[in-house]
Coordinates of C-alpha atoms in Angstrom, one line a residue:
M148 CA 18.9 -64.6 82.3
N149 CA 17.0 -64.9 85.7
P150 CA 15.2 -68.2 86.5
S151 CA 11.6 -66.9 86.1
R152 CA 12.3 -65.7 82.5
Q153 CA 14.0 -69.0 81.7
G154 CA 11.1 -70.8 83.1
L155 CA 8.6 -68.8 81.1
L156 CA 10.6 -69.4 77.8
F157 CA 10.7 -73.2 78.7
G158 CA 7.0 -73.2 79.4
V159 CA 6.1 -71.3 76.2
A160 CA 8.4 -73.7 74.1
A161 CA 6.8 -76.8 75.7
Y162 CA 3.1 -75.8 75.1
T163 CA 3.9 -74.4 71.6
L164 CA 5.4 -77.8 70.6
W165 CA 2.4 -79.7 71.9
G166 CA 0.2 -77.2 70.0
L167 CA 2.1 -77.7 66.7
F168 CA 2.1 -81.5 66.7
P169 CA -0.9 -81.8 64.3
L170 CA 1.5 -80.3 61.6
Y171 CA 4.0 -83.2 62.4
F172 CA 1.4 -86.0 62.6
R173 CA -0.2 -84.9 59.3
L174 CA 3.1 -85.5 57.6
L175 CA 2.8 -89.2 58.7
E176 CA -0.7 -89.7 57.4
S177 CA 0.5 -92.6 55.2
S178 CA 1.2 -94.5 58.4
S179 CA -1.5 -95.9 60.7
T180 CA -2.1 -94.6 64.2
L181 CA -0.7 -97.7 65.7
E182 CA 2.5 -97.5 63.7
I183 CA 3.2 -93.9 64.6
L184 CA 2.4 -94.6 68.3
L185 CA 4.7 -97.7 68.4
H186 CA 7.6 -95.7 66.8
R187 CA 7.2 -92.8 69.3
L188 CA 7.4 -95.3 72.2
V189 CA 10.3 -97.2 70.7
W190 CA 12.4 -94.2 69.8
T191 CA 11.8 -92.4 73.1
L192 CA 13.8 -95.0 75.1
P193 CA 17.2 -94.7 73.4
L194 CA 16.9 -90.9 73.5
C195 CA 16.1 -90.9 77.2
L196 CA 19.0 -93.3 78.0
V197 CA 21.5 -91.1 76.0
I198 CA 20.2 -87.9 77.7
T199 CA 20.4 -89.6 81.1
R200 CA 23.9 -90.7 80.4
V201 CA 25.2 -87.3 79.2
S202 CA 23.4 -85.3 81.9
G203 CA 24.7 -87.3 84.8
A204 CA 21.2 -88.4 85.9
A205 CA 22.2 -92.2 85.7
R206 CA 22.6 -92.5 89.5
E207 CA 19.1 -91.1 90.1
L208 CA 17.6 -93.4 87.5
R209 CA 19.2 -96.5 89.2
T210 CA 18.0 -95.4 92.6
L211 CA 14.5 -94.9 91.2
L212 CA 14.5 -98.4 89.5
R213 CA 15.1 -100.1 92.9
D214 CA 11.7 -98.6 94.2
R215 CA 9.3 -101.2 92.9
R216 CA 6.2 -99.2 94.0
R217 CA 7.3 -96.1 92.1
V218 CA 8.4 -98.1 89.0
A219 CA 4.9 -99.7 89.0
T220 CA 3.3 -96.3 89.3
L221 CA 5.3 -94.8 86.5
A222 CA 4.5 -97.9 84.3
A223 CA 0.8 -97.2 84.9
A224 CA 1.4 -93.5 84.0
A225 CA 3.2 -94.6 80.8
G226 CA 0.2 -96.8 79.8
V227 CA -2.2 -93.9 80.3
L228 CA 0.0 -91.5 78.4
A229 CA 0.2 -94.0 75.5
I230 CA -3.6 -94.0 75.3
N231 CA -3.6 -90.2 75.2
S232 CA -0.9 -90.2 72.6
G233 CA -2.6 -92.8 70.4
C234 CA -6.0 -91.0 70.6
Y235 CA -4.3 -87.7 69.7
V236 CA -2.6 -89.2 66.6
Y237 CA -5.9 -90.8 65.5
A238 CA -7.7 -87.3 66.0
V239 CA -5.2 -85.5 63.8
N240 CA -5.1 -88.0 61.0
S241 CA -8.9 -88.6 60.9
G242 CA -9.8 -84.9 60.7
H243 CA -10.6 -84.2 64.3
V244 CA -8.0 -81.6 65.2
I245 CA -10.7 -79.2 66.6
E246 CA -12.2 -81.9 68.8
A247 CA -8.6 -82.7 70.0
S248 CA -8.1 -79.0 71.0
L249 CA -11.5 -79.2 72.9
G250 CA -9.9 -82.1 75.0
Y251 CA -7.1 -79.9 76.1
F252 CA -9.4 -77.0 76.9
V253 CA -11.6 -79.4 78.9
N254 CA -8.5 -81.0 80.7
P255 CA -8.2 -78.5 83.6
L256 CA -11.9 -79.0 84.4
V257 CA -11.4 -82.9 84.4
T258 CA -8.4 -82.4 86.7
V259 CA -10.6 -80.5 89.1
A260 CA -13.2 -83.2 89.0
L261 CA -10.7 -85.9 89.6
A262 CA -9.4 -84.0 92.6
V263 CA -13.0 -84.1 94.1
L264 CA -13.7 -87.7 93.2
V265 CA -10.3 -89.3 94.0
L266 CA -8.6 -87.0 96.4
R267 CA -11.8 -85.8 98.2
E268 CA -11.0 -82.2 97.8
R269 CA -13.8 -79.6 98.3
L270 CA -14.6 -77.3 95.5
R271 CA -14.8 -73.5 95.9
P272 CA -17.9 -71.6 94.5
L273 CA -16.0 -70.5 91.2
Q274 CA -14.8 -74.1 90.7
W275 CA -18.3 -75.4 91.0
A276 CA -19.4 -72.8 88.4
A277 CA -16.6 -73.7 86.1
V278 CA -17.2 -77.4 86.3
S279 CA -20.9 -76.9 85.8
L280 CA -20.3 -74.9 82.7
G281 CA -17.9 -77.5 81.4
L282 CA -20.7 -80.2 81.7
L283 CA -23.1 -77.8 79.9
S284 CA -20.6 -77.4 77.1
V285 CA -20.2 -81.0 76.6
A286 CA -24.0 -81.4 76.4
V287 CA -24.2 -78.6 73.8
L288 CA -21.3 -80.2 71.7
T289 CA -23.0 -83.7 72.0
V290 CA -26.0 -82.2 70.4
D291 CA -23.9 -80.5 67.7
Y292 CA -21.8 -83.6 66.9
G293 CA -24.8 -85.9 67.2
R294 CA -22.7 -88.0 69.6
P295 CA -20.6 -87.4 72.7
P296 CA -17.2 -85.8 71.9
W297 CA -15.4 -89.0 72.7
I298 CA -12.0 -87.9 71.3
A299 CA -12.0 -84.8 73.5
L300 CA -13.2 -86.7 76.6
I301 CA -10.6 -89.4 76.2
L302 CA -7.8 -86.9 75.7
A303 CA -9.0 -84.8 78.7
G304 CA -9.6 -87.8 81.0
S305 CA -6.3 -89.7 80.0
F306 CA -4.1 -86.5 80.5
A307 CA -5.7 -85.6 83.8
L308 CA -5.4 -89.2 85.0
Y309 CA -1.6 -89.1 83.9
G310 CA -1.1 -86.0 86.0
L311 CA -2.9 -87.6 89.0
I312 CA -0.8 -90.8 88.8
K313 CA 2.4 -88.8 88.5
K314 CA 1.5 -86.9 91.5
Q315 CA 1.5 -90.1 93.5
V316 CA 5.2 -90.8 92.5
G317 CA 6.3 -87.7 94.5
G318 CA 8.0 -84.4 93.7
D319 CA 11.5 -85.7 94.4
V320 CA 11.5 -87.8 91.3
G321 CA 13.3 -85.9 88.5
A322 CA 11.5 -85.4 85.2
L323 CA 14.3 -87.2 83.2
A324 CA 14.5 -90.2 85.5
G325 CA 10.7 -90.5 85.6
L326 CA 10.3 -90.3 81.8
T327 CA 13.2 -92.7 81.3
T328 CA 11.5 -95.2 83.7
E329 CA 8.2 -94.8 81.9
S330 CA 10.1 -95.5 78.5
L331 CA 11.8 -98.6 80.0
A332 CA 8.3 -99.9 81.0
L333 CA 6.8 -99.4 77.5
G334 CA 9.7 -99.4 75.1
P335 CA 10.3 -103.2 74.9
V336 CA 6.5 -103.9 74.6
A337 CA 6.4 -101.3 71.8
A338 CA 9.5 -102.8 70.1
A339 CA 7.8 -106.3 70.1
G340 CA 4.6 -104.9 68.9
L341 CA 6.3 -103.0 66.1
A342 CA 8.2 -106.1 65.1
V343 CA 5.0 -108.1 64.8
Y344 CA 3.4 -105.1 62.9
V345 CA 6.2 -105.0 60.4
S346 CA 6.3 -108.8 60.0
T347 CA 2.7 -108.8 58.7
G348 CA 3.7 -106.4 55.9
H349 CA 1.9 -103.3 57.2
G350 CA 5.0 -101.2 58.1
T351 CA 5.8 -97.9 56.2
F352 CA 9.2 -97.2 57.8
T353 CA 11.1 -97.8 54.4
D354 CA 8.7 -95.8 52.4
D355 CA 9.9 -92.6 50.9
A356 CA 13.4 -92.8 52.3
P357 CA 15.0 -91.0 53.8
W358 CA 12.4 -88.5 54.9
H359 CA 9.6 -90.8 56.1
P360 CA 11.9 -93.0 58.2
V361 CA 13.4 -89.9 59.7
L362 CA 10.0 -88.4 60.6
L363 CA 9.0 -91.6 62.3
A364 CA 12.2 -91.8 64.2
V365 CA 11.8 -88.2 65.4
G366 CA 8.7 -89.4 67.3
G367 CA 11.0 -90.0 70.2
V368 CA 12.0 -86.3 70.3
T369 CA 8.3 -85.2 70.1
V370 CA 7.7 -87.3 73.2
A371 CA 10.6 -86.2 75.3
S372 CA 11.4 -82.7 74.4
P373 CA 8.1 -81.0 75.5
L374 CA 7.9 -83.1 78.7
L375 CA 11.4 -82.1 79.7
L376 CA 10.8 -78.4 78.8
F377 CA 7.6 -78.5 80.8
A378 CA 9.5 -79.9 83.8
A379 CA 12.2 -77.3 83.5
A380 CA 9.5 -74.6 83.4
A381 CA 7.6 -76.0 86.5
R382 CA 10.7 -75.8 88.6
R383 CA 11.2 -72.1 87.8
I384 CA 7.8 -70.4 87.6
P385 CA 4.6 -70.5 89.8
L386 CA 1.9 -73.0 89.1
T387 CA -0.5 -70.2 88.3
T388 CA 1.7 -69.1 85.4
I389 CA 1.9 -72.8 84.1
G390 CA -2.0 -73.0 84.4
L391 CA -2.3 -69.9 82.1
L392 CA 0.4 -71.1 79.7
Q393 CA -1.4 -74.5 79.2
Y394 CA -4.1 -72.8 77.1
L395 CA -1.5 -72.1 74.4
T396 CA -1.7 -75.7 73.2
P397 CA -5.3 -76.0 72.5
V398 CA -5.4 -72.4 71.0
L399 CA -2.8 -73.4 68.5
Q400 CA -4.6 -76.7 67.7
L401 CA -7.9 -74.9 67.2
L402 CA -6.2 -72.4 64.9
I403 CA -4.5 -75.2 62.9
G404 CA -7.8 -77.1 62.6
V405 CA -9.8 -74.1 61.4
L406 CA -7.4 -72.1 59.3
L407 CA -4.9 -74.8 57.8
F408 CA -7.0 -78.0 57.8
H409 CA -10.3 -76.3 57.1
E410 CA -12.3 -78.5 59.5
T411 CA -16.1 -77.7 59.9
M412 CA -16.8 -75.2 62.7
P413 CA -20.6 -74.4 62.7
A414 CA -22.1 -71.7 65.0
S415 CA -23.4 -74.4 67.4
R416 CA -20.0 -75.8 67.9
W417 CA -18.6 -72.3 68.6
S418 CA -21.1 -71.9 71.3
G419 CA -20.0 -75.0 73.1
F420 CA -16.3 -73.8 72.9
V421 CA -17.4 -70.3 74.3
L422 CA -18.9 -72.1 77.3
I423 CA -15.6 -73.9 77.9
W424 CA -13.7 -70.7 77.6
I425 CA -15.9 -69.0 80.2
A426 CA -15.5 -72.0 82.5
L427 CA -11.7 -71.7 82.1
G428 CA -11.9 -68.0 82.8
L429 CA -13.7 -68.7 86.1
L430 CA -11.2 -71.4 87.0
S431 CA -8.2 -69.1 86.3
A432 CA -9.8 -66.3 88.3
D433 CA -10.3 -68.7 91.2
G434 CA -6.6 -69.8 91.0
L435 CA -5.3 -66.2 90.8
R436 CA -7.6 -65.1 93.8
R437 CA -6.4 -68.1 95.9
R438 CA -2.7 -67.3 95.2
S439 CA -3.3 -63.6 96.1
A440 CA -4.9 -64.7 99.4
E441 CA -2.0 -67.1 100.2
K442 CA 0.6 -64.4 99.4
A443 CA -1.3 -62.0 101.7
A444 CA -1.5 -64.6 104.4
A445 CA 2.2 -65.3 104.1
A446 CA 3.0 -61.6 104.3
T447 CA 0.9 -61.0 107.5
A448 CA 2.1 -64.2 109.3
P449 CA 5.5 -62.8 110.4
V450 CA 3.8 -59.6 111.7
A451 CA 1.3 -61.7 113.7
R452 CA 4.1 -63.8 115.2
G453 CA 6.0 -60.6 116.1
R454 CA 3.0 -59.2 117.9
Q455 CA 2.6 -62.4 119.8
V456 CA 6.2 -62.5 120.9
G457 CA 6.0 -58.8 121.9

């Protein structure tokens, strides 16, 4: 199988797993959001250490751990991702899967906004139109919900911030080494927090053995597997393809919320989602047009250089 097809399969698998997570978290609704989050953080660390050992990435990990600046940056990224994960679990188990899907639809627009505010990038006309429509959709949904869609905004903002922080680490840091470093930063803290939580009599790990303990322990797999699949995809397929695949996750979440969990979706809420989809269409069109222009420029560059030499 050629690398592009492999990358496409890895990408579809990653975003499908992220999109199906509401089904997994609903199986754990007898546990609190905090307990589920702590178990996910705790079980991710040994899993990453085992994979690092088996895959031969231990040397890269040791090199990374000597770089204090990068370790601190990855620790910050891990903290932001923990906020995102906790908010997502809360959304699912409090009956807000549709609002969670909105967060991941809005995420690309927040990423563009962060690029302007933090990286001082300049927006192109279609990007301006997309961001403006995104703001309008949030206003429409605020009226519909009777409050700002806080869950969606926290999910979109935290995931966009996670991507921005990870970008500061540098592209030469492998996905496994980076994830293991993040797990090393939060794993011990999560283990201590879980010990305190259980000691107060609130833990559910031993309930309904063996299935409930197994489901909680699988939390580490749910963290690591889609992130590693995504990293494998990103190395093999263009960023524009990744950008289109990312919509698979919120589409699946929306379908689960509407069709399986029967959450309310009035016409006014649909109108807000339609505005978001139009905005994402504009954003995708801008990305495709820019990539076409870059390809055309790359193709004409050798010809231009040849004429200059001649």
